[in-house]
C-alpha positions as a printed Julia matrix, in Angstrom:
397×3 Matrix{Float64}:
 32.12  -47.9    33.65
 31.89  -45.11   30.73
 28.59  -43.69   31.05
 26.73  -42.77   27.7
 27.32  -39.5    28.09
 31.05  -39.89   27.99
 30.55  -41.76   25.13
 28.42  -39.49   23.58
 31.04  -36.68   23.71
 33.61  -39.21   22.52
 32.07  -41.22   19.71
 29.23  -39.22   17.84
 30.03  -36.38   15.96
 29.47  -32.57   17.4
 28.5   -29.61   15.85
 28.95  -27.5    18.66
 31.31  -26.77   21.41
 28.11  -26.75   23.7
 25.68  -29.5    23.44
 22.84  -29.76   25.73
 24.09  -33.55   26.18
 20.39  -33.93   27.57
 19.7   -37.94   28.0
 16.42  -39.61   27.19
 14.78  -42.82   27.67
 11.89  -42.81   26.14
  9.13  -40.04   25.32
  5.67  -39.93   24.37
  2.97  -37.2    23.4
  4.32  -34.02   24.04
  6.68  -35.26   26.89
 10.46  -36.67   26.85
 11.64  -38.16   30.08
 14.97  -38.53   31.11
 16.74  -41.34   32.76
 15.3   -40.17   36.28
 11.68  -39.83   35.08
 11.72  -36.24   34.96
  9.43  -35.29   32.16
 10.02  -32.26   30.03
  7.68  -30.91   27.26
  8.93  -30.81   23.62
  7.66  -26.94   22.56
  9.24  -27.67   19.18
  8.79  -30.78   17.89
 12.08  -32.09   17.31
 12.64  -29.11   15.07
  9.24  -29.6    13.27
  9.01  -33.18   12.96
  6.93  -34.66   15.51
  3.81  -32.91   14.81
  1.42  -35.56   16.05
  3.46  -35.93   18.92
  5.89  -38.83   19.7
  4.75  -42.11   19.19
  1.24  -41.76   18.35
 -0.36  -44.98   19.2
 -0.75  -45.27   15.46
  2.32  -43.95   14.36
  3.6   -47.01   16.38
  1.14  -49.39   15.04
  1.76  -48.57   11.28
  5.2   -49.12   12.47
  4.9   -52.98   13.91
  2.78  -53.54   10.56
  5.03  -52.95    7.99
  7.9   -54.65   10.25
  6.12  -57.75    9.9
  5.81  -57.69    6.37
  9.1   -56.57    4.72
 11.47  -54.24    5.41
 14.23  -52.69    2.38
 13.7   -54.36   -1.23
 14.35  -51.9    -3.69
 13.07  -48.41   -3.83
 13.39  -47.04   -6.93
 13.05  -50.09   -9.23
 10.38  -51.89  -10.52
  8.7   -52.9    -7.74
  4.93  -52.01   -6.72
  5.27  -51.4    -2.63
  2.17  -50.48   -1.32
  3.28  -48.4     1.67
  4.92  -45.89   -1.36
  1.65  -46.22   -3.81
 -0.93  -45.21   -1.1
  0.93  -42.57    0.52
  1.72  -41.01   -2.67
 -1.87  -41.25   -3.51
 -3.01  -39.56   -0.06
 -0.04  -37.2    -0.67
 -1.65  -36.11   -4.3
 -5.2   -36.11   -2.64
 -4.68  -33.09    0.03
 -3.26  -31.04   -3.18
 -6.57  -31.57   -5.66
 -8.93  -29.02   -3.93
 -6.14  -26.13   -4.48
 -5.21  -26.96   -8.12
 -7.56  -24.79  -10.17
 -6.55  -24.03  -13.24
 -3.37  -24.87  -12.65
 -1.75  -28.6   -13.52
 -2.51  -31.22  -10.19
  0.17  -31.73   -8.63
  0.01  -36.16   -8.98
  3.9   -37.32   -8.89
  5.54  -37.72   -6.07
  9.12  -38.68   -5.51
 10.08  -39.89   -2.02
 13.5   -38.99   -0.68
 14.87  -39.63    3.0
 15.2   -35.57    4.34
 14.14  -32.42    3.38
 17.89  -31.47    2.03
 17.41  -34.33   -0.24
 13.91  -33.01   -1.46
 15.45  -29.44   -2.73
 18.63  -31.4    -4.22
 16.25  -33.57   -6.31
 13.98  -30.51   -7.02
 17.02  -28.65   -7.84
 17.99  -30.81  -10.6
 14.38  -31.42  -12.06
 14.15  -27.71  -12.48
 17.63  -27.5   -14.31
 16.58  -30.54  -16.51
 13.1   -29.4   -17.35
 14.01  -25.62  -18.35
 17.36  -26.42  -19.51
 18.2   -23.12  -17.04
 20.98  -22.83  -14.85
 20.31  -19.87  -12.44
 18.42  -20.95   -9.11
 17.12  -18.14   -6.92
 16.62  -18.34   -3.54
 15.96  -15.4    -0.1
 18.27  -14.01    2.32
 17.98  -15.32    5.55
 16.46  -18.84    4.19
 17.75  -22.07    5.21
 17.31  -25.1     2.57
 19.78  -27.98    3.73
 23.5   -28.31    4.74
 24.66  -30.4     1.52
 26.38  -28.37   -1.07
 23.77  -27.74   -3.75
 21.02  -26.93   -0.81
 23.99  -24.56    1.08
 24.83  -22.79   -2.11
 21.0   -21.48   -1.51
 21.3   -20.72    2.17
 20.69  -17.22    2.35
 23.55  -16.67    5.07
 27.53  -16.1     4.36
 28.44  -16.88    7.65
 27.15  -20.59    6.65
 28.64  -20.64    3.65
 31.99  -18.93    3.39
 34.34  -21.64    4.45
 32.62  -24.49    2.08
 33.17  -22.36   -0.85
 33.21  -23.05   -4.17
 29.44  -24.21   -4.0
 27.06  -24.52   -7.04
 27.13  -21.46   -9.42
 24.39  -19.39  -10.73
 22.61  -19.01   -7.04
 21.69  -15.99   -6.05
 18.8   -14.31   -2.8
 16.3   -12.36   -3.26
 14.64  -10.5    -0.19
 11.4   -12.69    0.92
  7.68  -10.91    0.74
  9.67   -7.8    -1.48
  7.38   -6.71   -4.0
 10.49   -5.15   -6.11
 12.58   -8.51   -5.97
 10.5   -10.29   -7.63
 11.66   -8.79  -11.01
 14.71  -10.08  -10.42
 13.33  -13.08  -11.79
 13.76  -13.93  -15.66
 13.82  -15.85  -18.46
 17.39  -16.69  -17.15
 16.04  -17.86  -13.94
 15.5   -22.15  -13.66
 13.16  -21.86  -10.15
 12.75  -19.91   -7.12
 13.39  -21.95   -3.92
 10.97  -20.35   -1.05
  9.2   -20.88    2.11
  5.62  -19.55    2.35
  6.66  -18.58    5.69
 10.74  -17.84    6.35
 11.29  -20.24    9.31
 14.86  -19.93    9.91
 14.72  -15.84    9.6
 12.47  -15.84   12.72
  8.27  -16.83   11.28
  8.36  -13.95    8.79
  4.5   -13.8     7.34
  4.23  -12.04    4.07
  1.47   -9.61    2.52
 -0.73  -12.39    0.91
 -0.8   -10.4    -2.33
  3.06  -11.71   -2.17
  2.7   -14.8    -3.69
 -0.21  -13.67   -6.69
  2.81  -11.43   -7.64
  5.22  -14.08   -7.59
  3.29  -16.69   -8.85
  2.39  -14.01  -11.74
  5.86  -13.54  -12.62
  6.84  -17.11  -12.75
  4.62  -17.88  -15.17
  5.63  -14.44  -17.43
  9.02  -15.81  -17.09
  8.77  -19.88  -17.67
 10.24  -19.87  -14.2
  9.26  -22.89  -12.21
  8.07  -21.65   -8.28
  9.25  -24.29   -5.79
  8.21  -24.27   -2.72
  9.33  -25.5     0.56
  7.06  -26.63    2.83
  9.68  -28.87    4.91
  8.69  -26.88    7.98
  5.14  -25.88    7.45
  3.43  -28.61    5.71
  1.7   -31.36    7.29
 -0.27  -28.6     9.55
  2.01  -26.52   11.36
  0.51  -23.26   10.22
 -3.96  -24.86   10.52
 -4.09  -25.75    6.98
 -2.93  -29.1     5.7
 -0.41  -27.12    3.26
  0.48  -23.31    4.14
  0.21  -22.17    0.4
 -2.82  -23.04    0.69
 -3.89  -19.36    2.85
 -2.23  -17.19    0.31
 -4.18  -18.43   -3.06
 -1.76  -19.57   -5.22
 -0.46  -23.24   -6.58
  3.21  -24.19   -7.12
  4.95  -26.0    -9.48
  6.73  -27.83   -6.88
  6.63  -28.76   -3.91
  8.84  -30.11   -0.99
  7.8   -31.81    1.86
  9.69  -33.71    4.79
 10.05  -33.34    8.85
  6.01  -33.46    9.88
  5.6   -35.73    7.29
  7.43  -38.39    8.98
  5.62  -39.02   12.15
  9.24  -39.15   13.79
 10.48  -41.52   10.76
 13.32  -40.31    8.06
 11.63  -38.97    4.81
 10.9   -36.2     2.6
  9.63  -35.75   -1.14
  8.97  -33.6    -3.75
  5.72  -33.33   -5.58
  5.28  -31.95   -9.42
  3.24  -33.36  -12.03
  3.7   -35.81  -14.3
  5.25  -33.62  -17.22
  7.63  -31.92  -15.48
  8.79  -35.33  -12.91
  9.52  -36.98  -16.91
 12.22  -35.58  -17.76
 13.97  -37.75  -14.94
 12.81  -40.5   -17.61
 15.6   -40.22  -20.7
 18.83  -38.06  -21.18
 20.29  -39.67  -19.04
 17.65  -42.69  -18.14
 17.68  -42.72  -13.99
 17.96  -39.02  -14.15
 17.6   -38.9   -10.41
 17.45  -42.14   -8.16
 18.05  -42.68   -4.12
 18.64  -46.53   -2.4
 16.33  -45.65    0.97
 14.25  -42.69   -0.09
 10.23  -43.8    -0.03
 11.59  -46.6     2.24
  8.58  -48.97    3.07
  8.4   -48.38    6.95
  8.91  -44.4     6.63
  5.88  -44.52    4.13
  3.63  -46.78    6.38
  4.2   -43.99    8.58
  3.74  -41.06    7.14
  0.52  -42.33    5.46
 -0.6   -43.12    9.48
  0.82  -39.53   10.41
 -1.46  -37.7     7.55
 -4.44  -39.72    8.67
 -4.46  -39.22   12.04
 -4.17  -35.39   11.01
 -7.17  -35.74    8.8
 -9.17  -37.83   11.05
 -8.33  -36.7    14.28
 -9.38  -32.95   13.16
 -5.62  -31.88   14.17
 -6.16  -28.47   12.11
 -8.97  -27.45   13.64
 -7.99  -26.2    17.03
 -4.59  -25.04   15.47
 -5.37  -21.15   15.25
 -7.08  -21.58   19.11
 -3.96  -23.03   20.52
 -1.04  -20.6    18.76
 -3.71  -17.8    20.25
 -3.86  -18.59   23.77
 -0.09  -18.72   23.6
 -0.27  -14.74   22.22
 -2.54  -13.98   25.08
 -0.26  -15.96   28.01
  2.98  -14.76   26.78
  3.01  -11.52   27.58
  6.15   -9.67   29.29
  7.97   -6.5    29.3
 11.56   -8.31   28.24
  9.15  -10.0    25.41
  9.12   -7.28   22.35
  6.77   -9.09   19.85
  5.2   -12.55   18.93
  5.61  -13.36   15.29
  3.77  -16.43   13.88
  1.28  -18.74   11.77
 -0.67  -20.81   13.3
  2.0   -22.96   15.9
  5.21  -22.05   13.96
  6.01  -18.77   16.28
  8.64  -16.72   17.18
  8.93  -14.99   20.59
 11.35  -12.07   20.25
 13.92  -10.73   22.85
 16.59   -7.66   22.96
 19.36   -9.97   22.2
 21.29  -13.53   22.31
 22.25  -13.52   25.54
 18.66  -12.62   27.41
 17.63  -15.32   25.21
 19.99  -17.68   25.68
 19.38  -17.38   29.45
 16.05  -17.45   29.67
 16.21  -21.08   27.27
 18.6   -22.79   29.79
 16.37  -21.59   32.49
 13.18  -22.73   30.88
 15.0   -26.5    30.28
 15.67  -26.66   33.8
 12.7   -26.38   34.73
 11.25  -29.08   32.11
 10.33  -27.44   28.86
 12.37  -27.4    26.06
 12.56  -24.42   23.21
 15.17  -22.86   20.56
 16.55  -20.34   19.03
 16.11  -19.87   14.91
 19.33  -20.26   12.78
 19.58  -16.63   11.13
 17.0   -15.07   13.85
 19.11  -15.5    17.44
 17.05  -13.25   19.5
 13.92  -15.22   18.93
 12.55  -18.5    20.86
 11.02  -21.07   18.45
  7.9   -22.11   19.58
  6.18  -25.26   17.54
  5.09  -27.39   19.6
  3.13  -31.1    18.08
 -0.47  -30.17   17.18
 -1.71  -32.59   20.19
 -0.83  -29.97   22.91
 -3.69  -29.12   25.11
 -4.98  -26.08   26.6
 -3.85  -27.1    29.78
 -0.43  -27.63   28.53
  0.12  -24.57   26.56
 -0.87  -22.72   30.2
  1.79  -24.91   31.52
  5.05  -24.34   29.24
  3.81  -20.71   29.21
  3.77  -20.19   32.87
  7.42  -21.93   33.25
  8.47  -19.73   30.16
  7.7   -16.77   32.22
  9.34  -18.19   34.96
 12.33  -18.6    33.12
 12.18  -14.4    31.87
């Protein structure tokens, strides 16, 4: 009989020549296990996404509830679905403290990914300035779909899909001198508070004033992604929250799921309008906001809130400073439990990952930062466990 492996590499779609091909039945916490029972602990997340762990008692729950009640109707309609009204509202909530002077952020529009997030946002900032030029950083990583590519801040990702969407062009992330390179040309600026595919770079804090300074000078709306960092990767609910400035947009997705398909982006009510008229359904989605992905990610935000999940953030990503500590290791990059463990090259890396799977803990490299092990594991990890993956991490260099 054709196992599921076979099938695997015969049916569904690679994107490598090398896939791990790893097997799971079923996983829990910060553990998958595979068909033999071995367990293996998940330092990162699903790539971000399971930052309560996997199936959080009421992750599940929320799950079974809005199963029995009704599944698709119509998203973007004229329908009232609670699951959409009260996240949204929760979603709007964790942004009021921050606001200031500056306009609440109160309208949310629900997509099904993060790449779908910056293509909406995308659009809403061309609409609202009537602007065409998007700027975006080197080394920054947005999406795979054309509009979110044409920002990708890497060649080697883009050169072979080209043409892609004019009028994009990278600036260099936490440069002080870039950030004139912003004008009253420019539509938005599409950046992370923290560059998560370029390896956890942390900028000066007086980054963002500047930015945020120039945006305004120039009518320029400041999007920012927190696909990897919101939902509290870095200890605070929101990153941009540590660096004392408010955006004009922002875009959410992968923690925000609970382990469920969704993203959004979050403006307020002026600027989200102009998807109103010229044309009427200026932007509109069949599954985005879908009823059981919002039952969920109003659980997953809850049990972050109630469960104090921020808390012990900053305690955790330091005892994994003070365990991983090696010769072959040249520096530890990070904020909060988005890190990046830094080696001479690919290769040692490379190694030291297989080695480290073998042995039952799972980790990554970073997109445009190959010498570097991603390290984000769900905010649920214990002391104990951190001492664990550390000491087979060591084993594995």
């Amino acid at each position: 009989m054709i196992t599921h492996r076979e099938l695997f590499l015969k049916n569904v779609a690679q994107t490598s020549d090398f896939p791990l091909a790893l097997e799971f039945e079923r996983a829990e916490g910060i553990y998958m296990y595979d068909k033999t029972g071995k367990g293996y602990i998940d330092l990162i997340s699903g790539i971000g996404v399971s930052n309560v762990g996997h199936r959080h008692p009421k992750v599940v729950e929320a799950i079974h509830n809005q199963v029995d009640k009704y599944l698709h109707l119509m998203v973007y309609g004229e329908y009232v679905q609670s699951p959409q009204v009260l996240l949204a509202e929760a979603l709007c909530k964790t942004l009021v403290h921050s606001a200031g002077a500056k306009p609440v952020l109160d309208n949310v529009y629900f997509t099904n990914s993060g790449t779908e997030a910056v293509e909406g946002a995308m659009k809403l900032a061309k609409r609202f300035t009537g602007r065409q030029e998007i700027i975006s950083c080197f080394n920054a990583y947005h999406g795979a779909t054309q509009g979110a590519l044409s920002m990708s801040g890497s060649e080697n990702f883009k050169r072979n899909f080209r043409p892609l969407l004019p009028e994009t062009k990278q600036i260099n992330h936490g440069n002080f001198e870039d950030i004139q390179k912003i004008t009253e040309r420019t539509a938005a600026i599409f950046i992370e508070v923290i560059g998560g595919e370029s390896g956890v770079r942390v900028p000066d804090k007086e980054y963002f004033i500047e930015l945020r300074k120039q945006c305004d000078l120039t009518g320029t709306l400041l999007i920012i992604d927190e696909i990897q960092t919101g939902f509290g990767r870095t200890g605070t609910f929101w990153a941009f929250e540590q660096y004392g400035f408010y955006p004009d947009v922002l875009l959410c997705a992968k923690g925000m799921g609970g382990g469920m398909p969704i993203g959004a982006f979050i403006a307020n009510q002026n600027v989200m309008g102009v998807f109103k008229n010229n044309p009427i359904l200026g932007h509109i989605t069949t599954f985005g906001g879908h009823p059981v992905s919002c039952a969920v990610s109003l659980a997953t935000l809850n049990v972050i809130l109630e469960e104090n999940l921020l808390n012990n953030v900053k305690a955790k990503a330091q005892l994994f400073r003070q365990l991983l500590v090696h010769e072959k290791i040249k520096e530890v990059r990070n904020q909060g439990l988005m890190m990046a463990v830094e080696f001479e090259d690919f290769d040692t890396l490379k190694s030291i990952i297989d080695r480290a799977i073998l042995n039952g803990v799972i980790t990554d490299w970073f997109l445009f930062c190959d010498n570097s092990m991603r390290i984000a594991p769900p905010l649920v990890i214990t002391e104990e466990e951190i001492r664990l993956a550390c000491e087979t991490i060591l084993e594995a260099i």
